[in-house]
Amino acid sequence: MTNSIDDFSDILSRDEPLSQHTWLKLGGNAERFYNPTSRDQLIALVRCCIAQDIPVRILGGGSNLLVDDRGVSGAVIRVIDPLLSSVTIDGSIVKAEGGATLSHVVTESVRANLAGLENLVGIPGTIGGAIVGNAGGRHGDIGEFVRSVEVMTNSGDIAVRSGDELSFSYRHSSVSDLLVLSAELELRPDDPTELANRMKKIWIMKRSTQPLADQSAGCIFKNPRGLSAGALIEQCGLKDLSVGKARISDRHANFVVTEAGATSGDVESLIARVQSAVSDKFGVSLEVEIRRW
Ligand code: EPU
């Protein structure tokens, strides 16, 4: 049976403020905001939007996202726990649905004495978002553990990407489909005490170097090859620089932190100021890491 978009009105909110769904807590409204409650409903909704030429944006944790103050037209579909969020473990294979939070997957893996993902402790967002952007840090990234990814393609088909179809590099993956439905990760058994200690150490290091208590979207810029964006920004003397209600963190210069009343314009001004200062001083052009809507 083919659905009409009106069949989804019970999970629709119109003109939903996206500031309530993003970590930077700013930006405009989503013209149509859908909260599906099951995998089948999600799939039917996406197919319906495609059939009716309604642009679709998938929102996961909203932790790596800058939404324009003008908001977005079309449909924003929210895919986060409890939707598509089951995590199951079979031997050293972890199967997670795309809306499971990465932190939940990390915890479940460590609880099953499986190593690899403990390196990703403290990274917010969903597995879907983590895979698409190959989330990671100094101790590794998620891509190295991904065995296969079940996706919905831009034309609404379901496909499994594996082997040659999957490649990951720094903050980038070959997964350019509309939506991650689930993924299989391959980990390795390890000693539980060592695992727990490693995770604790990484967490303590993060907490001491990053402004985790503030509103932010994590690092704003990618690290240029062999360099640290944070160090370059600090060397330009830009720590604590503010525009409106947005500010370069004094704890870690690659973080922009926001307060109530901040606008996407404030953040964009800071981005432009940083890029121009780093380019002038070091001849390095900083590439933005966060996603923009
Ligand atoms: N540094 C400064 N000033 C700063 C920030 C950093 O001098 O304001 C120096 C540090 O002292 C250190 C070097 O720069 O010598 C690297 O800093 P850090 O260890 O904090 O790592 P990073 O390269 O800035 C990366 C990821 C983080 C991830 C951490 C830890 C990127 C863009 N950032 O940061 O990821 O958490 O390693 O694994 O790759 C994110 O992507 O959102 C993110 C936060």
PDB file of C-alpha atoms in Angstrom, residues 75 81 131 149 265:
ATOM      1  CA  ALA A  75      11.060  17.229   6.376  1.00  0.00           C
ATOM      2  CA  ASP A  81      16.873   6.325  20.782  1.00  0.00           C
ATOM      3  CA  ILE A 131      29.531   6.121  10.831  1.00  0.00           C
ATOM      4  CA  VAL A 149      26.188  -0.935   7.073  1.00  0.00           C
ATOM      5  CA  GLY A 265      25.240  34.165  12.508  1.00  0.00           C
TER       6      GLY A 265
END
